[in-house]
Short mmCIF file of C-alpha atoms in Angstrom, two decimals:
data_model
loop_
_atom_site.label_atom_id
_atom_site.label_comp_id
_atom_site.label_asym_id
_atom_site.label_seq_id
_atom_site.Cartn_x
_atom_site.Cartn_y
_atom_site.Cartn_z
CA UNK A 6 25.83 18.17 11.86
CA UNK A 7 25.61 14.78 10.51
CA UNK A 8 22.05 13.49 9.07
CA UNK A 9 22.01 11.00 11.47
CA UNK A 10 22.72 13.32 14.49
CA UNK A 11 20.01 15.70 13.13
CA UNK A 12 17.29 12.88 13.07
CA UNK A 13 18.44 12.18 16.86
CA UNK A 14 17.03 15.96 17.88
CA UNK A 15 13.87 15.13 16.14
CA UNK A 16 13.45 11.86 17.88
CA UNK A 17 13.97 13.51 21.32
CA UNK A 18 11.27 16.26 20.90
CA UNK A 19 9.05 12.53 21.22
CA UNK A 20 7.92 13.21 25.13
CA UNK A 21 5.31 12.91 27.71
CA UNK A 22 3.11 10.42 28.13
CA UNK A 23 4.19 9.57 24.03
CA UNK A 24 7.10 7.16 24.82
CA UNK A 25 8.14 5.38 22.13
CA UNK A 26 6.20 2.17 23.16
CA UNK A 27 3.30 4.17 22.71
CA UNK A 28 4.13 5.77 19.39
CA UNK A 29 4.75 2.41 17.79
CA UNK A 30 1.58 0.74 19.08
CA UNK A 31 -0.88 3.62 18.25
CA UNK A 32 0.81 4.27 15.14
CA UNK A 33 0.35 0.63 14.32
CA UNK A 34 -3.11 0.17 15.67
CA UNK A 35 -3.54 3.28 12.36
CA UNK A 36 -1.76 0.82 9.68
CA UNK A 37 -3.63 -1.95 10.85
CA UNK A 38 -7.57 0.42 10.45
CA UNK A 39 -6.40 1.97 6.93
CA UNK A 40 -4.79 -1.17 5.29
CA UNK A 41 -7.63 -3.29 6.20
CA UNK A 42 -10.68 -2.20 4.06
CA UNK A 43 -8.49 -1.44 0.89
CA UNK A 44 -7.23 -4.98 1.21
CA UNK A 45 -10.61 -6.77 1.42
CA UNK A 46 -12.24 -4.56 -1.40
CA UNK A 47 -11.67 -7.35 -3.72
CA UNK A 48 -14.78 -9.73 -1.76
CA UNK A 49 -17.08 -6.80 -3.16
CA UNK A 50 -16.12 -7.63 -7.12
CA UNK A 51 -18.53 -10.40 -6.81
CA UNK A 52 -21.72 -9.25 -5.47
CA UNK A 53 -21.84 -5.51 -6.52
CA UNK A 54 -20.78 -6.65 -10.13
CA UNK A 55 -23.98 -9.27 -9.79
CA UNK A 56 -26.60 -6.65 -8.20
CA UNK A 57 -25.57 -3.93 -11.33
CA UNK A 58 -25.09 -6.14 -13.93
CA UNK A 59 -21.57 -4.44 -14.11
CA UNK A 60 -18.27 -6.34 -15.69
CA UNK A 61 -15.06 -6.97 -13.69
CA UNK A 62 -13.59 -4.26 -14.78
CA UNK A 63 -16.08 -1.63 -14.04
CA UNK A 64 -15.02 -2.51 -10.55
CA UNK A 65 -11.20 -2.70 -11.59
CA UNK A 66 -11.18 0.48 -13.38
CA UNK A 67 -12.41 2.04 -9.52
CA UNK A 68 -10.04 0.53 -7.19
CA UNK A 69 -7.78 1.10 -10.42
CA UNK A 70 -8.08 4.72 -10.05
CA UNK A 71 -7.37 4.25 -6.30
CA UNK A 72 -4.21 3.01 -6.63
CA UNK A 73 -3.54 5.46 -8.72
CA UNK A 74 -4.78 8.62 -6.64
CA UNK A 75 -3.44 6.98 -3.51
CA UNK A 76 0.29 7.09 -5.07
CA UNK A 77 -0.27 10.59 -6.79
CA UNK A 78 -1.81 12.26 -3.05
CA UNK A 79 1.28 10.46 -1.42
CA UNK A 80 3.90 13.04 -2.00
CA UNK A 81 1.43 16.02 -1.66
CA UNK A 82 0.49 14.38 1.51
CA UNK A 83 3.85 13.90 2.52
CA UNK A 84 5.02 17.50 2.06
CA UNK A 85 2.22 19.03 3.92
CA UNK A 86 3.09 16.39 6.55
CA UNK A 87 6.48 17.34 6.40
CA UNK A 88 5.79 20.94 6.65
CA UNK A 89 2.68 20.81 8.97
CA UNK A 90 2.89 17.88 11.46
CA UNK A 91 1.40 14.76 10.97
CA UNK A 92 -1.50 14.62 12.93
CA UNK A 93 -3.37 17.03 10.69
CA UNK A 94 -2.72 15.10 7.44
CA UNK A 95 -4.04 11.75 8.97
CA UNK A 96 -7.09 13.06 10.76
CA UNK A 97 -8.27 14.23 6.82
CA UNK A 98 -7.21 10.84 5.12
CA UNK A 99 -9.45 9.22 7.62
CA UNK A 100 -12.61 11.21 7.15
CA UNK A 101 -12.57 11.07 3.48
CA UNK A 102 -11.34 7.32 3.60
CA UNK A 103 -14.93 7.32 5.59
CA UNK A 104 -16.69 8.82 3.41
CA UNK A 105 -15.33 7.12 0.79
CA UNK A 106 -17.00 3.87 1.58
CA UNK A 107 -20.35 5.25 2.61
CA UNK A 108 -20.52 6.27 -1.19
CA UNK A 109 -18.99 3.10 -2.01
CA UNK A 110 -21.98 1.63 -0.02
CA UNK A 111 -24.82 3.69 -2.08
CA UNK A 112 -23.21 3.58 -5.39
CA UNK A 113 -25.44 1.97 -7.83
CA UNK A 114 -23.31 3.74 -10.99
CA UNK A 115 -20.20 3.61 -12.16
CA UNK A 116 -19.20 6.94 -11.81
CA UNK A 117 -20.77 6.78 -8.40
CA UNK A 118 -18.00 3.91 -7.61
CA UNK A 119 -15.62 5.72 -9.33
CA UNK A 120 -15.58 8.11 -6.76
CA UNK A 121 -16.46 6.39 -3.44
CA UNK A 122 -14.49 4.17 -4.24
CA UNK A 123 -12.15 5.04 -6.23
CA UNK A 124 -11.79 9.02 -5.53
CA UNK A 125 -11.90 9.30 -2.08
CA UNK A 126 -10.73 6.08 -0.98
CA UNK A 127 -7.37 7.00 -2.78
CA UNK A 128 -6.93 10.30 -1.39
CA UNK A 129 -8.12 9.06 2.12
CA UNK A 130 -5.07 6.59 2.06
CA UNK A 131 -2.36 9.12 0.75
CA UNK A 132 -3.56 10.53 4.38
CA UNK A 133 -3.64 8.00 6.96
CA UNK A 134 -1.67 4.68 5.57
CA UNK A 135 1.47 3.20 6.38
CA UNK A 136 3.15 5.03 5.01
CA UNK A 137 2.66 7.97 6.81
CA UNK A 138 2.75 6.02 10.01
CA UNK A 139 6.47 4.70 8.65
CA UNK A 140 7.51 8.58 7.88
CA UNK A 141 6.25 9.56 11.83
CA UNK A 142 8.47 6.21 13.20
CA UNK A 143 11.43 7.65 11.68
CA UNK A 144 11.28 11.18 12.95
CA UNK A 145 10.16 10.30 16.75
CA UNK A 146 11.89 7.68 17.72
CA UNK A 147 15.42 6.79 18.16
CA UNK A 148 17.47 5.17 15.17
CA UNK A 149 18.03 2.19 17.46
CA UNK A 150 14.54 1.61 17.37
CA UNK A 151 13.88 2.55 13.48
CA UNK A 152 14.77 -0.69 11.93
CA UNK A 153 12.15 -2.34 14.57
CA UNK A 154 9.46 0.01 14.34
CA UNK A 155 8.94 0.03 10.61
CA UNK A 156 9.29 -3.98 10.14
CA UNK A 157 6.45 -4.07 13.35
CA UNK A 158 4.36 -0.64 11.17
CA UNK A 159 4.66 -2.42 7.56
CA UNK A 160 2.92 -6.04 9.73
CA UNK A 161 0.63 -4.33 11.34
CA UNK A 162 -0.77 -3.53 8.02
CA UNK A 163 -0.58 -6.81 7.61
CA UNK A 164 -2.09 -8.24 10.14
CA UNK A 165 -5.24 -5.52 9.58
CA UNK A 166 -5.35 -8.09 6.17
CA UNK A 167 -5.52 -11.31 7.82
CA UNK A 168 -7.89 -9.62 10.24
CA UNK A 169 -10.19 -7.30 7.54
CA UNK A 170 -10.39 -10.72 5.04
CA UNK A 171 -12.28 -13.20 6.46
CA UNK A 172 -13.81 -10.71 8.87
CA UNK A 173 -15.22 -8.98 5.51
CA UNK A 174 -15.95 -12.11 3.69
CA UNK A 175 -18.16 -13.42 7.19
CA UNK A 176 -19.62 -9.59 7.06
CA UNK A 177 -20.75 -10.03 2.89
CA UNK A 178 -22.00 -13.26 3.91
CA UNK A 179 -24.20 -12.35 6.99
CA UNK A 180 -25.10 -8.97 6.54
CA UNK A 181 -24.68 -7.93 2.68
CA UNK A 182 -22.11 -5.94 1.28
CA UNK A 183 -24.30 -2.73 2.22
CA UNK A 184 -23.42 -3.67 5.71
CA UNK A 185 -20.06 -4.71 5.16
CA UNK A 186 -19.04 -1.22 3.60
CA UNK A 187 -21.23 0.45 6.95
CA UNK A 188 -19.16 -1.43 9.35
CA UNK A 189 -15.72 -0.16 7.36
CA UNK A 190 -16.30 2.92 7.06
CA UNK A 191 -17.04 3.45 10.89
CA UNK A 192 -14.17 1.65 11.57
CA UNK A 193 -11.97 4.33 10.46
CA UNK A 194 -13.53 6.46 12.23
CA UNK A 195 -11.01 5.33 15.63
CA UNK A 196 -7.74 6.56 13.45
CA UNK A 197 -8.53 10.01 14.57
CA UNK A 198 -7.65 9.80 18.15
CA UNK A 199 -5.00 7.33 17.52
CA UNK A 200 -3.48 9.61 15.34
CA UNK A 201 -2.78 12.08 18.61
CA UNK A 202 0.30 9.54 19.94
CA UNK A 203 2.53 10.27 16.10
CA UNK A 204 2.47 13.82 15.71
CA UNK A 205 5.14 15.26 14.59
CA UNK A 206 5.92 18.99 15.25
CA UNK A 207 5.80 21.09 12.40
CA UNK A 208 8.76 22.40 10.26
CA UNK A 209 9.00 25.39 11.75
CA UNK A 210 9.49 24.00 15.31
CA UNK A 211 12.00 20.84 14.39
CA UNK A 212 15.28 23.16 13.91
CA UNK A 213 17.40 20.90 11.57
CA UNK A 214 20.74 21.51 11.09
CA UNK A 215 22.26 23.48 8.40
CA UNK A 216 22.56 20.59 5.99
CA UNK A 217 19.19 19.94 6.45
CA UNK A 218 17.15 22.86 5.42
CA UNK A 219 16.22 21.66 2.05
CA UNK A 220 13.47 23.43 0.31
CA UNK A 221 10.96 21.10 -1.50
CA UNK A 222 12.24 21.68 -4.88
CA UNK A 223 15.75 21.23 -4.58
CA UNK A 224 14.94 18.05 -2.24
CA UNK A 225 13.30 16.58 -5.22
CA UNK A 226 16.71 17.54 -7.38
CA UNK A 227 18.89 16.20 -5.32
CA UNK A 228 16.60 13.02 -5.04
CA UNK A 229 15.98 12.55 -9.39
CA UNK A 230 19.40 13.60 -9.87
CA UNK A 231 20.11 10.43 -7.02
CA UNK A 232 21.03 7.07 -9.41
CA UNK A 233 20.20 4.48 -6.59
CA UNK A 234 16.83 6.89 -5.65
CA UNK A 235 16.06 6.66 -9.30
CA UNK A 236 16.59 2.74 -9.60
CA UNK A 237 14.76 2.01 -5.84
CA UNK A 238 11.83 4.50 -7.40
CA UNK A 239 11.82 1.62 -10.85
CA UNK A 240 11.44 -1.23 -8.79
CA UNK A 241 9.26 -0.58 -6.61
CA UNK A 242 6.55 -0.40 -9.85
CA UNK A 243 6.92 -4.15 -9.71
CA UNK A 244 5.78 -4.04 -6.19
CA UNK A 245 2.33 -2.51 -6.77
CA UNK A 246 1.86 -4.02 -9.90
CA UNK A 247 1.74 -7.31 -7.95
CA UNK A 248 -0.03 -6.84 -4.86
CA UNK A 249 -2.91 -4.84 -6.45
CA UNK A 250 -3.45 -7.55 -8.98
CA UNK A 251 -3.71 -10.08 -6.60
CA UNK A 252 -5.75 -8.28 -4.21
CA UNK A 253 -8.32 -7.58 -6.51
CA UNK A 254 -8.17 -10.27 -8.83
CA UNK A 255 -7.48 -13.72 -7.02
CA UNK A 256 -10.46 -13.93 -5.13
CA UNK A 257 -12.43 -14.12 -8.08
CA UNK A 258 -9.65 -16.13 -9.81
CA UNK A 259 -9.84 -19.12 -7.29
CA UNK A 260 -14.19 -18.71 -8.36
CA UNK A 261 -13.71 -19.29 -11.74
CA UNK A 262 -11.29 -22.15 -11.02
CA UNK A 263 -13.94 -23.53 -8.95
CA UNK A 264 -13.10 -22.95 -5.59
CA UNK A 265 -15.17 -21.20 -2.63
CA UNK A 266 -14.88 -17.44 -1.92
CA UNK A 267 -14.34 -18.71 1.82
CA UNK A 268 -10.98 -20.07 -0.03
CA UNK A 269 -10.39 -16.45 -1.29
CA UNK A 270 -10.56 -15.37 1.94
CA UNK A 271 -8.25 -17.72 3.91
CA UNK A 272 -5.89 -17.03 1.06
CA UNK A 273 -5.73 -13.27 1.56
CA UNK A 274 -5.55 -13.69 4.57
CA UNK A 275 -2.63 -15.84 4.82
CA UNK A 276 -0.99 -13.71 2.80
CA UNK A 277 -1.51 -11.43 5.53
CA UNK A 278 -0.62 -13.75 8.28
CA UNK A 279 2.92 -14.51 7.05
CA UNK A 280 3.64 -11.14 5.88
CA UNK A 281 3.36 -9.91 9.53
CA UNK A 282 6.67 -12.65 9.34
CA UNK A 283 8.14 -11.39 6.74
CA UNK A 284 8.26 -7.26 7.57
CA UNK A 285 8.79 -7.84 11.29
CA UNK A 286 11.92 -10.34 10.22
CA UNK A 287 13.17 -7.54 7.53
CA UNK A 288 13.20 -5.02 9.60
CA UNK A 289 15.52 -7.00 11.85
CA UNK A 290 17.14 -8.47 9.12
CA UNK A 291 18.36 -4.92 7.48
CA UNK A 292 20.60 -3.81 10.14
CA UNK A 293 22.80 -7.19 9.28
CA UNK A 294 22.16 -7.14 5.57
CA UNK A 295 22.10 -4.65 2.59
CA UNK A 296 19.29 -3.82 2.42
CA UNK A 297 19.64 -3.73 -1.24
CA UNK A 298 20.02 -7.83 -1.73
CA UNK A 299 16.78 -7.86 0.40
CA UNK A 300 15.17 -5.88 -2.18
CA UNK A 301 16.11 -8.66 -4.66
CA UNK A 302 15.93 -11.65 -2.80
CA UNK A 303 11.77 -10.42 -2.41
CA UNK A 304 11.24 -9.85 -5.75
CA UNK A 305 13.24 -12.74 -7.12
CA UNK A 306 11.31 -14.28 -4.49
CA UNK A 307 7.95 -13.45 -6.13
CA UNK A 308 8.66 -14.33 -10.20
CA UNK A 309 8.91 -17.88 -8.29
CA UNK A 310 6.34 -18.41 -6.19
CA UNK A 311 4.02 -17.15 -9.33
CA UNK A 312 5.20 -19.18 -11.68
CA UNK A 313 4.94 -22.57 -9.71
CA UNK A 314 0.98 -21.22 -8.34
CA UNK A 315 0.31 -20.81 -12.39
CA UNK A 316 1.91 -24.22 -13.52
CA UNK A 317 0.20 -26.91 -11.86
CA UNK A 318 -3.72 -27.36 -11.21
CA UNK A 319 -5.03 -24.83 -8.88
CA UNK A 320 -6.86 -26.47 -5.56
CA UNK A 321 -6.75 -24.96 -1.91
CA UNK A 322 -3.77 -26.26 -0.94
CA UNK A 323 -2.04 -24.36 -3.65
CA UNK A 324 -3.53 -21.78 -3.03
CA UNK A 325 -3.30 -20.97 0.49
CA UNK A 326 0.69 -22.41 0.14
CA UNK A 327 0.90 -19.48 -2.58
CA UNK A 328 -0.42 -17.10 -0.17
CA UNK A 329 1.84 -18.22 2.96
CA UNK A 330 4.70 -17.70 0.64
CA UNK A 331 3.46 -14.53 -1.02
CA UNK A 332 3.08 -13.04 2.06
CA UNK A 333 6.56 -13.43 3.17
CA UNK A 334 7.36 -10.98 0.30
CA UNK A 335 4.16 -9.26 0.13
CA UNK A 336 4.87 -5.73 2.14
CA UNK A 337 8.74 -6.44 3.71
CA UNK A 338 9.78 -4.47 0.35
CA UNK A 339 8.61 -1.32 2.59
CA UNK A 340 11.31 -1.26 5.43
CA UNK A 341 14.29 -1.50 3.12
CA UNK A 342 12.62 0.93 0.83
CA UNK A 343 11.69 3.53 2.86
CA UNK A 344 15.16 2.92 5.22
CA UNK A 345 17.26 3.67 1.64
CA UNK A 346 15.55 6.69 0.94
CA UNK A 347 16.19 7.91 4.99
CA UNK A 348 19.55 6.61 4.53
CA UNK A 349 20.36 8.29 1.51
CA UNK A 350 18.71 12.10 2.49
CA UNK A 351 17.73 11.91 5.66
CA UNK A 352 14.55 12.90 7.49
CA UNK A 353 14.03 15.92 6.87
CA UNK A 354 11.70 15.08 3.68
CA UNK A 355 11.81 11.57 3.78
CA UNK A 356 7.66 11.31 4.10
CA UNK A 357 7.92 13.73 0.66
CA UNK A 358 10.57 11.52 -1.35
CA UNK A 359 8.81 7.99 -0.07
CA UNK A 360 5.93 9.66 -1.18
CA UNK A 361 7.39 9.70 -4.62
CA UNK A 362 8.94 6.31 -4.33
CA UNK A 363 4.77 4.87 -3.82
CA UNK A 364 3.99 7.24 -6.94
CA UNK A 365 5.40 4.23 -8.85
CA UNK A 366 4.59 1.60 -6.81
CA UNK A 367 0.92 3.35 -7.28
CA UNK A 368 1.37 3.45 -11.00
CA UNK A 369 2.10 -0.33 -11.34
CA UNK A 370 -1.16 -0.86 -9.03
CA UNK A 371 -2.71 0.79 -11.16
CA UNK A 372 -2.04 -1.16 -14.56
CA UNK A 373 -1.99 -4.67 -11.97
CA UNK A 374 -5.53 -3.93 -11.51
CA UNK A 375 -7.39 -2.76 -14.67
CA UNK A 376 -4.90 -4.35 -16.83
CA UNK A 377 -6.14 -7.09 -15.11
CA UNK A 378 -9.82 -6.14 -15.71
CA UNK A 379 -9.25 -5.76 -19.35
CA UNK A 380 -7.81 -8.69 -20.28
CA UNK A 381 -10.05 -10.82 -18.45
CA UNK A 382 -12.73 -9.44 -19.94
CA UNK A 383 -11.62 -9.57 -23.79
CA UNK A 384 -9.79 -13.10 -23.35
CA UNK A 385 -11.73 -14.94 -20.07
CA UNK A 386 -8.75 -15.40 -18.67
CA UNK A 387 -5.80 -13.65 -16.43
CA UNK A 388 -2.74 -15.93 -17.73
CA UNK A 389 -1.15 -12.64 -19.38
CA UNK A 390 -0.90 -10.84 -16.46
CA UNK A 391 0.61 -13.53 -14.24
CA UNK A 392 3.26 -13.38 -16.76
CA UNK A 393 3.81 -10.22 -16.85
CA UNK A 394 3.60 -10.17 -12.98
CA UNK A 395 7.06 -12.79 -13.47
CA UNK A 396 8.73 -10.74 -16.18
CA UNK A 397 8.56 -7.89 -13.63
CA UNK A 398 9.87 -9.81 -10.50
CA UNK A 399 12.45 -10.64 -12.57
CA UNK A 400 13.22 -6.99 -13.81
CA UNK A 401 12.71 -5.86 -10.25
CA UNK A 402 14.96 -8.12 -8.28
CA UNK A 403 18.15 -6.85 -11.20
CA UNK A 404 17.33 -3.23 -10.55
CA UNK A 405 17.85 -2.85 -7.21
CA UNK A 406 21.23 -4.57 -7.15
CA UNK A 407 23.27 -1.75 -8.54
CA UNK A 408 21.77 0.51 -5.41
CA UNK A 409 24.84 2.51 -3.45
CA UNK A 410 23.69 2.58 0.23
CA UNK A 411 25.31 5.91 1.85
CA UNK A 412 24.23 9.65 2.30
CA UNK A 413 24.36 11.88 -0.51
CA UNK A 414 27.46 13.84 -0.44
CA UNK A 415 26.17 17.71 0.65
CA UNK A 416 28.28 20.98 0.77
CA UNK A 417 27.64 21.93 4.36
CA UNK A 418 27.96 25.84 4.90
CA UNK A 419 30.95 27.09 5.86
CA UNK A 420 30.36 28.79 10.32
#
């Protein structure tokens, strides 16, 4: 039986009240709630740094640890989800996420900030972010609906960014950063009941075809021995580097240029709004164009947008324009990356293998945030990181071009 035929059997098990529409709506709601607060953490840099007399490198290290642990925890969360089902992992992740935001609210030392915003939120995100939602969509929905669903799930994360950025700024301005974190923590608890809709069957119930009956170790050996997968993983590093650096440091960068915090809020919101367009468009385009070309175009567009942004004086208009263009290419790398993993290896270990690709993404995120803080404290400028971001964008545009978009060749046991 082919990978697609096995995937159809898995998708058919989503029945009863969990219609495809319900699955997509609830999954998108989880992606919105989980990505919103995380994308708004940059607005807490200055108020917390002022209150506790911290340098930006302190906050940057905490969010860098968060990015790294989110990435390192993703393969583990994916493997558990592939083996025991997605719902349990999402529930635990949401509780860790809420606990991390709560601890961040009461943090008074760099250590407590690292444990809350870094360790707990990082592992929480690995369990309840849009990565597992995309895996659930691939397993529960029929193939003809997956492309649009993957784009919608990614766009929902962007909608969370669009809504939470100005919402977070308003909460901080009106009630203080402590109350804002309490509100964010409370909202994370809504993920628990929503996870019922995207529950996937444990591996023992899934009954994959003989070609899909791989062990965890065999799946990893197959993936990392496959040239196209390795190229995909390497290219994904740049996505994390660019996104994390901009999310955390752009608001402070704009304030340094004489703009208000509100402008930073609207720029991050513009990124989220335009990424809805970008993600949905890519979700539609990836069934019509080669995915490797889409990825290459996205990375090259990011590099050009960054070059244009830093080459001219920074104004509110140029910042929002940069946010709009960046938004079109923001998380739109995720649907084709997830789809390529599914095309190459099927959906049996999709959450796990995409999780390892996401490790590369988050290692890039760790370096983007951490180096941004270190470079600013040493040189008083983010310019070297902007140029590094441009270089990585061009390299990733080239790295994705040789990817081969077809299933791996597997020996099927004779019956």
